[in-house]
mmCIF file of C-alpha atoms in Angstrom:
data_model
loop_
_atom_site.group_PDB
_atom_site.id
_atom_site.type_symbol
_atom_site.label_atom_id
_atom_site.label_comp_id
_atom_site.label_asym_id
_atom_site.label_seq_id
_atom_site.Cartn_x
_atom_site.Cartn_y
_atom_site.Cartn_z
ATOM 1 C CA UNK U 1 0.000 0.000 0.000
ATOM 2 C CA UNK U 2 1.197 3.549 -0.797
ATOM 3 C CA UNK U 3 0.445 6.520 1.432
ATOM 4 C CA UNK U 4 0.362 10.289 1.020
ATOM 5 C CA UNK U 5 1.157 12.706 3.866
ATOM 6 C CA UNK U 6 0.165 16.338 3.469
ATOM 7 C CA UNK U 7 0.521 19.384 5.732
ATOM 8 C CA UNK U 8 -0.990 22.859 5.256
ATOM 9 C CA UNK U 9 1.457 25.532 6.416
ATOM 10 C CA UNK U 10 1.624 29.257 7.088
ATOM 11 C CA UNK U 11 4.515 30.869 8.985
ATOM 12 C CA UNK U 12 5.173 27.662 10.900
ATOM 13 C CA UNK U 13 8.104 29.025 12.921
ATOM 14 C CA UNK U 14 10.336 26.943 15.153
ATOM 15 C CA UNK U 15 7.704 24.308 15.920
ATOM 16 C CA UNK U 16 7.401 23.609 12.171
ATOM 17 C CA UNK U 17 11.153 23.199 11.962
ATOM 18 C CA UNK U 18 10.861 20.578 14.713
ATOM 19 C CA UNK U 19 7.914 18.982 12.903
ATOM 20 C CA UNK U 20 9.955 18.688 9.690
ATOM 21 C CA UNK U 21 12.746 16.958 11.606
ATOM 22 C CA UNK U 22 10.257 14.533 13.194
ATOM 23 C CA UNK U 23 8.622 13.752 9.840
ATOM 24 C CA UNK U 24 11.949 13.236 8.098
ATOM 25 C CA UNK U 25 13.263 10.881 10.769
ATOM 26 C CA UNK U 26 10.019 8.859 11.008
ATOM 27 C CA UNK U 27 8.907 8.694 7.361
ATOM 28 C CA UNK U 28 8.404 5.161 6.016
ATOM 29 C CA UNK U 29 9.596 4.445 2.479
ATOM 30 C CA UNK U 30 6.053 4.001 1.130
ATOM 31 C CA UNK U 31 5.037 7.592 2.033
ATOM 32 C CA UNK U 32 5.262 10.698 -0.160
ATOM 33 C CA UNK U 33 4.915 14.198 1.336
ATOM 34 C CA UNK U 34 3.261 17.389 0.095
ATOM 35 C CA UNK U 35 3.238 20.740 1.897
ATOM 36 C CA UNK U 36 0.548 23.238 0.877
ATOM 37 C CA UNK U 37 1.807 26.668 1.870
ATOM 38 C CA UNK U 38 -0.459 29.710 1.892
ATOM 39 C CA UNK U 39 2.077 32.513 1.571
ATOM 40 C CA UNK U 40 4.509 32.015 4.451
ATOM 41 C CA UNK U 41 6.919 34.891 5.012
ATOM 42 C CA UNK U 42 9.355 32.995 7.241
ATOM 43 C CA UNK U 43 11.497 29.924 6.456
ATOM 44 C CA UNK U 44 8.581 27.483 6.402
ATOM 45 C CA UNK U 45 8.952 26.630 2.709
ATOM 46 C CA UNK U 46 12.740 26.543 2.884
ATOM 47 C CA UNK U 47 12.714 23.925 5.652
ATOM 48 C CA UNK U 48 10.167 21.818 3.749
ATOM 49 C CA UNK U 49 12.179 21.930 0.524
ATOM 50 C CA UNK U 50 15.440 21.142 2.310
ATOM 51 C CA UNK U 51 13.755 18.025 3.703
ATOM 52 C CA UNK U 52 12.799 16.960 0.170
ATOM 53 C CA UNK U 53 9.072 17.594 0.555
ATOM 54 C CA UNK U 54 7.043 18.700 -2.467
ATOM 55 C CA UNK U 55 5.502 22.157 -2.004
ATOM 56 C CA UNK U 56 2.291 23.550 -3.480
ATOM 57 C CA UNK U 57 1.898 27.333 -3.193
ATOM 58 C CA UNK U 58 -1.466 29.054 -2.726
ATOM 59 C CA UNK U 59 -2.334 32.572 -1.600
ATOM 60 C CA UNK U 60 -3.448 33.251 1.962
ATOM 61 C CA UNK U 61 -6.890 34.227 0.655
ATOM 62 C CA UNK U 62 -7.283 30.800 -0.968
ATOM 63 C CA UNK U 63 -6.814 28.907 2.306
ATOM 64 C CA UNK U 64 -9.822 27.103 3.725
ATOM 65 C CA UNK U 65 -9.706 24.230 6.212
ATOM 66 C CA UNK U 66 -11.723 21.923 3.985
ATOM 67 C CA UNK U 67 -10.948 23.289 0.529
ATOM 68 C CA UNK U 68 -7.176 23.373 0.994
ATOM 69 C CA UNK U 69 -7.139 19.768 2.186
ATOM 70 C CA UNK U 70 -9.351 18.756 -0.746
ATOM 71 C CA UNK U 71 -6.783 20.338 -3.044
ATOM 72 C CA UNK U 72 -3.983 18.426 -1.349
ATOM 73 C CA UNK U 73 -5.858 15.120 -1.602
ATOM 74 C CA UNK U 74 -6.459 15.734 -5.315
ATOM 75 C CA UNK U 75 -2.679 15.945 -5.803
ATOM 76 C CA UNK U 76 -1.992 12.527 -4.251
ATOM 77 C CA UNK U 77 -0.017 10.152 -6.513
ATOM 78 C CA UNK U 78 -2.313 7.791 -8.406
ATOM 79 C CA UNK U 79 -1.089 4.748 -6.501
ATOM 80 C CA UNK U 80 -1.782 6.287 -3.068
ATOM 81 C CA UNK U 81 -4.571 4.527 -1.170
ATOM 82 C CA UNK U 82 -4.607 6.582 2.022
ATOM 83 C CA UNK U 83 -4.034 10.292 2.661
ATOM 84 C CA UNK U 84 -2.740 11.406 6.072
ATOM 85 C CA UNK U 85 -3.292 14.980 7.224
ATOM 86 C CA UNK U 86 -1.002 16.609 9.771
ATOM 87 C CA UNK U 87 -0.849 20.188 11.038
ATOM 88 C CA UNK U 88 2.354 22.199 11.142
ATOM 89 C CA UNK U 89 2.436 22.278 14.956
ATOM 90 C CA UNK U 90 1.976 18.530 15.513
ATOM 91 C CA UNK U 91 5.160 16.625 16.364
ATOM 92 C CA UNK U 92 5.179 12.978 15.292
ATOM 93 C CA UNK U 93 6.204 10.282 17.728
ATOM 94 C CA UNK U 94 8.269 7.358 16.317
ATOM 95 C CA UNK U 95 6.280 4.647 14.549
ATOM 96 C CA UNK U 96 3.067 6.655 14.548
ATOM 97 C CA UNK U 97 2.527 6.829 10.796
ATOM 98 C CA UNK U 98 2.806 3.064 10.438
ATOM 99 C CA UNK U 99 0.420 2.373 13.326
ATOM 100 C CA UNK U 100 -2.145 4.921 12.099
ATOM 101 C CA UNK U 101 -2.447 3.495 8.589
ATOM 102 C CA UNK U 102 -2.350 -0.133 9.755
ATOM 103 C CA UNK U 103 -6.018 0.067 10.736
ATOM 104 C CA UNK U 104 -6.980 0.340 7.045
ATOM 105 C CA UNK U 105 -6.417 -3.410 6.796
ATOM 106 C CA UNK U 106 -10.073 -3.439 7.897
ATOM 107 C CA UNK U 107 -11.910 -2.706 4.648
ATOM 108 C CA UNK U 108 -14.755 -0.989 6.527
ATOM 109 C CA UNK U 109 -12.493 1.685 8.051
ATOM 110 C CA UNK U 110 -12.791 4.932 6.091
ATOM 111 C CA UNK U 111 -11.091 7.301 8.546
ATOM 112 C CA UNK U 112 -8.663 7.090 11.442
ATOM 113 C CA UNK U 113 -7.134 9.524 13.895
ATOM 114 C CA UNK U 114 -4.264 9.284 16.330
ATOM 115 C CA UNK U 115 -3.734 10.217 19.927
ATOM 116 C CA UNK U 116 -2.652 13.764 20.741
ATOM 117 C CA UNK U 117 -0.310 14.235 23.677
ATOM 118 C CA UNK U 118 0.328 17.682 25.174
ATOM 119 C CA UNK U 119 3.422 19.624 24.187
ATOM 120 C CA UNK U 120 6.114 19.656 26.859
ATOM 121 C CA UNK U 121 5.254 23.280 27.713
ATOM 122 C CA UNK U 122 1.511 22.606 28.060
ATOM 123 C CA UNK U 123 -0.167 23.983 31.172
ATOM 124 C CA UNK U 124 -2.423 21.697 33.279
ATOM 125 C CA UNK U 125 -5.598 22.913 31.528
ATOM 126 C CA UNK U 126 -4.198 22.014 28.099
ATOM 127 C CA UNK U 127 -2.780 18.730 29.407
ATOM 128 C CA UNK U 128 -6.144 17.658 30.798
ATOM 129 C CA UNK U 129 -7.916 18.488 27.531
ATOM 130 C CA UNK U 130 -5.619 16.085 25.696
ATOM 131 C CA UNK U 131 -5.982 13.381 28.340
ATOM 132 C CA UNK U 132 -9.802 13.662 28.251
ATOM 133 C CA UNK U 133 -10.257 13.713 24.476
ATOM 134 C CA UNK U 134 -7.530 11.204 23.583
ATOM 135 C CA UNK U 135 -7.744 8.163 25.816
ATOM 136 C CA UNK U 136 -5.254 5.326 26.230
ATOM 137 C CA UNK U 137 -7.438 2.675 24.576
ATOM 138 C CA UNK U 138 -7.925 2.290 20.836
ATOM 139 C CA UNK U 139 -11.419 1.628 19.484
ATOM 140 C CA UNK U 140 -13.561 1.854 16.377
ATOM 141 C CA UNK U 141 -16.865 3.672 15.960
ATOM 142 C CA UNK U 142 -19.811 2.926 13.701
ATOM 143 C CA UNK U 143 -23.540 3.568 13.482
ATOM 144 C CA UNK U 144 -24.094 1.057 16.283
ATOM 145 C CA UNK U 145 -22.197 3.296 18.734
ATOM 146 C CA UNK U 146 -24.457 6.346 18.419
ATOM 147 C CA UNK U 147 -26.761 5.429 21.354
ATOM 148 C CA UNK U 148 -23.818 5.173 23.775
ATOM 149 C CA UNK U 149 -21.091 7.388 22.285
ATOM 150 C CA UNK U 150 -23.272 10.126 20.810
ATOM 151 C CA UNK U 151 -21.279 12.901 19.147
ATOM 152 C CA UNK U 152 -18.042 11.120 20.110
ATOM 153 C CA UNK U 153 -18.930 8.623 17.364
ATOM 154 C CA UNK U 154 -17.791 11.184 14.793
ATOM 155 C CA UNK U 155 -15.106 13.030 16.754
ATOM 156 C CA UNK U 156 -11.819 13.278 14.857
ATOM 157 C CA UNK U 157 -9.006 15.763 14.314
ATOM 158 C CA UNK U 158 -7.164 16.645 11.134
ATOM 159 C CA UNK U 159 -4.197 17.617 13.267
ATOM 160 C CA UNK U 160 -3.370 13.948 12.746
ATOM 161 C CA UNK U 161 -5.858 11.868 10.776
ATOM 162 C CA UNK U 162 -6.002 9.546 7.785
ATOM 163 C CA UNK U 163 -8.628 8.813 5.121
ATOM 164 C CA UNK U 164 -9.091 6.029 2.601
ATOM 165 C CA UNK U 165 -8.873 7.944 -0.666
ATOM 166 C CA UNK U 166 -11.450 5.833 -2.531
ATOM 167 C CA UNK U 167 -14.077 6.608 0.148
ATOM 168 C CA UNK U 168 -12.899 10.220 0.427
ATOM 169 C CA UNK U 169 -13.624 10.681 -3.287
ATOM 170 C CA UNK U 170 -16.831 8.648 -3.159
ATOM 171 C CA UNK U 171 -18.290 10.921 -0.473
ATOM 172 C CA UNK U 172 -17.058 14.163 -2.014
ATOM 173 C CA UNK U 173 -14.255 15.010 0.408
ATOM 174 C CA UNK U 174 -14.502 17.860 2.890
ATOM 175 C CA UNK U 175 -16.906 20.782 2.550
ATOM 176 C CA UNK U 176 -15.044 23.735 1.081
ATOM 177 C CA UNK U 177 -17.088 26.372 2.908
ATOM 178 C CA UNK U 178 -16.836 25.317 6.557
ATOM 179 C CA UNK U 179 -15.211 27.487 9.212
ATOM 180 C CA UNK U 180 -13.605 24.418 10.862
ATOM 181 C CA UNK U 181 -14.524 20.834 11.841
ATOM 182 C CA UNK U 182 -14.317 19.636 8.248
ATOM 183 C CA UNK U 183 -13.054 16.399 9.793
ATOM 184 C CA UNK U 184 -16.250 15.845 11.826
ATOM 185 C CA UNK U 185 -18.381 16.693 8.782
ATOM 186 C CA UNK U 186 -16.712 14.030 6.650
ATOM 187 C CA UNK U 187 -16.627 11.390 9.386
ATOM 188 C CA UNK U 188 -20.350 11.934 10.012
ATOM 189 C CA UNK U 189 -21.042 11.333 6.306
ATOM 190 C CA UNK U 190 -18.828 8.252 6.331
ATOM 191 C CA UNK U 191 -20.473 6.727 9.416
ATOM 192 C CA UNK U 192 -23.939 7.453 8.011
ATOM 193 C CA UNK U 193 -22.829 5.608 4.855
ATOM 194 C CA UNK U 194 -21.928 2.507 6.855
ATOM 195 C CA UNK U 195 -18.180 3.001 7.248
ATOM 196 C CA UNK U 196 -16.129 2.938 10.455
ATOM 197 C CA UNK U 197 -13.925 5.477 12.233
ATOM 198 C CA UNK U 198 -10.830 4.170 14.039
ATOM 199 C CA UNK U 199 -9.102 5.816 16.985
ATOM 200 C CA UNK U 200 -5.515 4.531 17.200
ATOM 201 C CA UNK U 201 -4.120 5.258 20.668
ATOM 202 C CA UNK U 202 -0.585 4.016 19.971
ATOM 203 C CA UNK U 203 -0.263 6.392 17.003
ATOM 204 C CA UNK U 204 0.754 9.662 18.632
ATOM 205 C CA UNK U 205 1.703 13.287 18.062
ATOM 206 C CA UNK U 206 2.466 16.089 20.472
ATOM 207 C CA UNK U 207 -0.076 18.817 19.835
ATOM 208 C CA UNK U 208 -1.715 21.256 22.262
ATOM 209 C CA UNK U 209 -2.400 24.954 22.850
ATOM 210 C CA UNK U 210 -2.185 27.095 25.978
ATOM 211 C CA UNK U 211 -5.203 29.177 24.979
ATOM 212 C CA UNK U 212 -6.229 32.322 26.828
ATOM 213 C CA UNK U 213 -9.870 32.756 27.851
ATOM 214 C CA UNK U 214 -10.525 34.978 24.836
ATOM 215 C CA UNK U 215 -8.888 32.496 22.467
ATOM 216 C CA UNK U 216 -11.095 29.756 23.928
ATOM 217 C CA UNK U 217 -14.128 31.995 23.423
ATOM 218 C CA UNK U 218 -13.281 32.619 19.774
ATOM 219 C CA UNK U 219 -12.474 28.984 19.076
ATOM 220 C CA UNK U 220 -15.760 27.819 20.579
ATOM 221 C CA UNK U 221 -17.630 30.596 18.813
ATOM 222 C CA UNK U 222 -16.418 29.074 15.551
ATOM 223 C CA UNK U 223 -17.377 25.572 16.706
ATOM 224 C CA UNK U 224 -20.830 26.954 17.471
ATOM 225 C CA UNK U 225 -21.007 28.468 13.986
ATOM 226 C CA UNK U 226 -20.175 25.066 12.515
ATOM 227 C CA UNK U 227 -22.867 23.285 14.525
ATOM 228 C CA UNK U 228 -25.341 26.053 13.750
ATOM 229 C CA UNK U 229 -24.757 25.602 10.021
ATOM 230 C CA UNK U 230 -24.503 21.809 10.102
ATOM 231 C CA UNK U 231 -27.366 21.113 12.498
ATOM 232 C CA UNK U 232 -27.942 17.702 10.896
ATOM 233 C CA UNK U 233 -24.863 16.364 12.726
ATOM 234 C CA UNK U 234 -26.320 17.145 16.157
ATOM 235 C CA UNK U 235 -29.695 15.814 15.042
ATOM 236 C CA UNK U 236 -28.173 12.507 13.921
ATOM 237 C CA UNK U 237 -25.553 12.048 16.643
ATOM 238 C CA UNK U 238 -26.715 14.189 19.551
ATOM 239 C CA UNK U 239 -25.256 17.294 21.162
ATOM 240 C CA UNK U 240 -22.162 17.714 23.281
ATOM 241 C CA UNK U 241 -23.976 18.604 26.516
ATOM 242 C CA UNK U 242 -23.407 15.336 28.363
ATOM 243 C CA UNK U 243 -19.802 15.118 27.270
ATOM 244 C CA UNK U 244 -19.311 18.746 28.300
ATOM 245 C CA UNK U 245 -20.459 18.021 31.848
ATOM 246 C CA UNK U 246 -18.176 14.980 32.012
ATOM 247 C CA UNK U 247 -15.299 17.165 30.830
ATOM 248 C CA UNK U 248 -15.832 19.760 33.573
ATOM 249 C CA UNK U 249 -15.964 17.171 36.375
ATOM 250 C CA UNK U 250 -12.935 15.379 34.944
ATOM 251 C CA UNK U 251 -11.043 18.665 34.708
ATOM 252 C CA UNK U 252 -11.767 19.589 38.323
ATOM 253 C CA UNK U 253 -10.541 16.186 39.492
ATOM 254 C CA UNK U 254 -7.422 16.444 37.327
ATOM 255 C CA UNK U 255 -6.522 19.953 38.480
ATOM 256 C CA UNK U 256 -7.026 19.124 42.159
ATOM 257 C CA UNK U 257 -4.300 16.513 41.695
ATOM 258 C CA UNK U 258 -2.071 18.211 39.117
ATOM 259 C CA UNK U 259 -2.538 21.977 39.277
ATOM 260 C CA UNK U 260 -4.953 23.234 41.900
ATOM 261 C CA UNK U 261 -3.918 26.855 41.307
ATOM 262 C CA UNK U 262 -5.382 26.580 37.793
ATOM 263 C CA UNK U 263 -8.916 25.878 39.065
ATOM 264 C CA UNK U 264 -10.122 29.524 38.944
ATOM 265 C CA UNK U 265 -8.689 29.888 35.454
ATOM 266 C CA UNK U 266 -10.392 26.640 34.381
ATOM 267 C CA UNK U 267 -13.791 27.913 35.539
ATOM 268 C CA UNK U 268 -13.279 31.096 33.516
ATOM 269 C CA UNK U 269 -12.156 29.111 30.466
ATOM 270 C CA UNK U 270 -15.249 26.930 30.609
ATOM 271 C CA UNK U 271 -17.532 29.939 31.005
ATOM 272 C CA UNK U 272 -16.027 31.555 27.901
ATOM 273 C CA UNK U 273 -16.250 28.270 25.969
ATOM 274 C CA UNK U 274 -19.961 27.892 26.706
ATOM 275 C CA UNK U 275 -20.676 31.569 25.988
ATOM 276 C CA UNK U 276 -18.728 31.438 22.721
ATOM 277 C CA UNK U 277 -20.435 28.233 21.611
ATOM 278 C CA UNK U 278 -23.943 29.526 22.311
ATOM 279 C CA UNK U 279 -23.282 32.805 20.511
ATOM 280 C CA UNK U 280 -21.731 30.946 17.579
ATOM 281 C CA UNK U 281 -24.786 28.731 17.193
ATOM 282 C CA UNK U 282 -26.855 31.904 16.843
ATOM 283 C CA UNK U 283 -24.395 33.821 14.651
ATOM 284 C CA UNK U 284 -27.112 34.638 12.099
ATOM 285 C CA UNK U 285 -28.715 37.001 14.625
ATOM 286 C CA UNK U 286 -25.506 39.015 14.987
ATOM 287 C CA UNK U 287 -24.333 41.897 12.758
ATOM 288 C CA UNK U 288 -21.685 40.794 10.254
ATOM 289 C CA UNK U 289 -18.948 42.993 11.725
ATOM 290 C CA UNK U 290 -19.638 41.617 15.217
ATOM 291 C CA UNK U 291 -19.569 38.024 13.965
ATOM 292 C CA UNK U 292 -16.177 38.531 12.356
ATOM 293 C CA UNK U 293 -14.749 40.189 15.473
ATOM 294 C CA UNK U 294 -15.830 37.253 17.666
ATOM 295 C CA UNK U 295 -14.325 34.622 15.363
ATOM 296 C CA UNK U 296 -10.872 33.043 15.526
ATOM 297 C CA UNK U 297 -10.882 32.328 11.778
ATOM 298 C CA UNK U 298 -11.516 35.781 10.396
ATOM 299 C CA UNK U 299 -10.532 34.923 6.825
ATOM 300 C CA UNK U 300 -13.566 32.635 6.653
ATOM 301 C CA UNK U 301 -15.908 35.628 6.805
ATOM 302 C CA UNK U 302 -14.021 37.381 4.000
ATOM 303 C CA UNK U 303 -14.874 34.421 1.752
#
């Protein structure tokens, strides 16, 4: 089997330099690599080219979470059977590419995602988020899991995820007009079509963010916009309310043991997440200039 690894980049900085080194030292022989750069002004492209990666240039205005990845997938070599998406700030752990794509031996698996570990500089809030969302046990999800797993049935992350290209093309790829969560959109379509999603816990990257309260607000505003536009996903798979409550209780327990001084900050973060999400769901009621100011992905509104 041949595989295709692709990474969208923009001013990746030092963490991208580290990512290039990790990719280069952990790249199996049956993988090819394409970087899609949207106008970087630092050494992002230079580091990619020095590593021998192919580079596709687009303008910053052309970038879209779904559309740019669709473009990358369309450029996969003809003999590639699986495309792996990685983000520029995700650092591969050894052996993770091989273990991620191994699950495609099951013909029913259309998508797979790996485990995200916190960066070494992650604060306790960021560390807990990774521990909660990316558990130690691998599993697969299908239509049968909806009653018990709910929205988790279609949770995935293109920070490190893989797709069977034949199914990706069959289902039309990612939406090219979504603000984010193009991964969840596609996985939901795949599961509804009878395919499986695999979570591969021993396939790992280091990827996390020490978000401020306002960054959390803006990120969850955009998630709310996505769920407001794609309401069919919540109708088919359920909302995130129950999982949200579980997250808060888990976070309190984690911080009591690993960072009690972060508890006040965690309460504020969660308040801003909920507020941002609720406002995002109702973005149509807001003036256009207000909507753009509340969003993390401002270029989306220019499109």
